[in-house]
Structures are given as C-alpha cells and as structure tokens.
Amino acid sequence: MAQRLLIPIGPQHPALKEPLGFRFRVEGERVLETHIRMGYVHRGIERACQERTYIQDLYLVERICGICSHIHTTAFCQGVEELLGVEVPRRALYIRTIVCELERIHSHMLWLGVLGRDAGFETLFMYTWRDRETVLDILEEISGNRINHAVNTIGGVRIDFTQAHIESILKRLDYLEEQAHYYLGLVTTESTFVARTHGVGYLSREDGRALCVVGPTTRASGVDRDVRRDDPYAAYEELPFEVVTASEGDALARTVVRVKEVIESVRMVRYALQNSPQGEVRVKVRRRVPPGEVISRVEAPRGELIYYIKSDGTERPARVKMRTPTLANLVAIPHMLKEAHIADGPIVLAAIDLCIACADR
Amino acid sequence: MPARTLLKKLKEALGEHIGQAWVPRPHRAFFTVKREELHDVVEALVKRFDIRHLSTITGVDTGEEIELLYHFWDRDVCFTVKITLPHHQPRIKTLTDIVPGALFYEREVHDLLGVEFEEHPDLSPLVLPEGWEDGHPLLKDWSPPEEN
C-alpha cells in the first residue's frame, strides 16, 4: 500500500497566481482529502463600505476584482438605485449590459488561456490572450480603461456610444465570434486537451445543487440556472439569448459551456448595440439614501453575484454584504479533488475559474 | 412562479412557522421565522419543496441584536429567511447537515460577527488570520486593534 502523506501547498504555490492554502491528504498519487485555507487577501471591504459614502463605495467595489470589476458596480448601483427609487434611463441599462457582456467575453477568454497553459497547451494561451486584446481594445475605446472601466454610476452610466464606436465594435465582434467557433472545435477535438480535461474534476448534478455551486461550473453539471434569465436586471429582459448547459460535469464540459457563452455574449452585444434606445444615460440622484434593505443579484462571468445593502437614511450604508461566485464554488473543490491524481489538481482548480481576491474581499 | 405565489405556497405548508412576510418587488420575498424553528423550516424547504440553493448568509449587527438573513434562490425568486439572535453569545444550530453549501457562509459569519453555529463540522477561521484575538470586525462596537 502506498504511503499516506499530508502535503501542505500554499498560500504561495505553483498552480495559482493568487494566495490560497491547501492541505492535501494523499495516498501515493491519489488525493483522499483536501482542506482549504483562504483569507490571505482579505481586505475587510464589507466593513470599509460601511465607513464610506455610497459614491466612495462605488470606487471601492469596482476594485474587489481585477477581471470582473464592472459586474460589481452593476450589482452595487442597481441595489442603491432600488433603495433610492430612481428609474435609470433605458439607454444606460443597455450600455451597462453591453459592458457586462464584453467583460464576460474578456473574462472567459482569459480563463481559457489559463486553462490551456495548465493543461500544457500553451498555444491556446497565446491565441486566446491575443484575441482577448480585441475586447480590451473595445473597452478601452469606449471607457478609457482596459480594466476598471468606471462605466457605472448611481443613476446610470458615465459614458455613451457614438455611431463610429458602434460600427467599429460590430466589425470586431465578427472576428471574436469566428474565433470562438474555432476554439470550440479545438477544445473538443484536440486529443491532448481532451485527455487532460475529460472526466477530470467531476461534479454530479445532485452534488452541484447540494453544494450551492453557481455559474458555468453548475451549468456544466446540468443545472439550468442563470440570473440573467431567472431574475433579469439591466436590459436582459429585452435581449434574446440561450442559457448554455452541459450534462457531463467535468472540466471539459466547463470549457465547452464557457466557450459557447462567449458566442452567446457576442450575439447579445451585437443585438444590444443595434437595438439600444436613444436618450439620456444618467439621472441625478440624492446623496442621502432612504432607509431600507435590498438584495441585488447579477450573473458575473463566474456565476451568481449577490449584494445585500442596508441603508439607515444617511450618506453611508449601514451594511453592504457581497458574496462572490468563487466563494460559492470553492466549497466544491474538496469534492472534485476526491480520488483525483495530484497532477490533475491545477486543472480542477482552474476549471472553476477561481478569483481569490473576489472570494476574500 | 411569481414571488407572491411561492410565498403563499410556503405559508400554506409551513403555517405558523412563518412570522412576518413581505414581497417588496417581483422576484423578491422576505419572511421571518423564530430562531429555534429555522432548522425545521429549512429542512422543509429542502425536502418538501426541493429548494436547495442557499445563495449566502448575511449577518447584520443592528445594535440591539444580530440579524441573520438566509438568501435562497428558487427558479425566478430570491427569498430571504430572517432570524434574530441576541447580541450576547449568539448561537444557532448549523444548517450544514441539510444544506452542505452553507459550510463557508457559516464560517464567515462566525469570523466576522461571532455567531456560534452548533454542530458545525469545522468552525476554524475562514477569512481572519490564524490566532486572531481582536474580536469580530463586523460588530458595530468593534474598532481596529492598535498598531505596534
């Protein structure tokens, strides 16, 4: 019988860029048990939000995540707007939605590259990160920033599109859609990639539901759940789109779901650009927010993101709570790693698209 | 199913367990339960209604007591079950035996607000450092420790 060992890895370790501590109990190459220790980048953002004004919080929550920054301000702004009882102009809702979907494309492309690298397919990393530049260029053109776009504000958005923007974006969307189809073919037929991901990190539908897993991770296990459709916000009610699911529940299925989501997102951006209503993009709002409590939910690239905001009638919130999708998905890691080979560890971790800065806050 | 319909169904099935209930807008519902009945109510949600998705647990220090809000997601409704705990030594039975996804959420509330979850398998720190002895940072009367 192989020797049983306890292997500590992290918080600084070879598999992830962000700090996360693991203790693996192994027998030979097989993982028997995984213990996760997080908190190494806990910044106390929930407490910090209580001590700042709503406007200051807007800039703080945008910095929770370096990849999906816009989705955090979307969740925060729509929550505060609900408390204020203001109606945001429809054009602003469309612009919010377009940036949300561009951000999803950029996040999924980045992720696909990281998974490719972890699976020993560095060419995929090079290709997807090259194509991701196309999305970042679009975001820079419309907002001035590659990341942390500062598009949202309470009461609307801070940017507007010109006709020239729309035409130039539409051209590049065609390229992105074509590339996404190419990647879909690649990841499902490239034999090395399939061998590294097929059957790896399996999560059954029942376990996915019991562990309250969210986003593409749960959709790849056959759970048909998406906030954009189930609890529509911004302009999602008016956009045609399909919720992508798969039933296999492994790393390969998670890859396929995300690549198909890129295709859906490209189509949604195209539709929204061509059908956005004219008009104002923001309304002025009061600094003091009436007392009340609100739950704001959005579908971040990694899954359901939920904000709870409570106001006591002042300029500062009494409580801001955010639960990011990675925190919801981390709980499934020990489950996915059970009986796995240590060598599959990086793939299993990468496949749920971890964002530790998000999870720790 | 609209939030009102879901709430009506839950009220019919759970009757006196549900205290105050309100629907602030479409897709949202809230109701309060007594803290000693929370475990039974959630067990009914899981076993009788197949509502398994706990989005998260929010802990709020209102000054007089600790409020815990359990946010559930059932198809197109996000509903919140609210309980209150005394400020002094807040305790509540864990939900991890019926909702395994509550594992980290309870640990986080334990770290930041000091709520003891009875029978939780592992209440070691989740976000606070090992050996932290400077209290629970989300309590209203908490202040940062003096820097040396």
Short mmCIF file of C-alpha atoms in Angstrom, two decimals, chain B residues 6 18 32 75 79 82 140:
data_model
loop_
_atom_site.label_atom_id
_atom_site.label_comp_id
_atom_site.label_asym_id
_atom_site.label_seq_id
_atom_site.Cartn_x
_atom_site.Cartn_y
_atom_site.Cartn_z
CA LEU B 6 -44.28 30.97 -3.86
CA ILE B 18 -43.70 31.85 9.18
CA THR B 32 -39.16 35.90 9.43
CA ARG B 75 -36.09 29.48 -10.08
CA PHE B 79 -36.28 34.89 -0.99
CA LYS B 82 -34.71 36.27 8.53
CA LYS B 140 -20.83 47.85 15.42
#
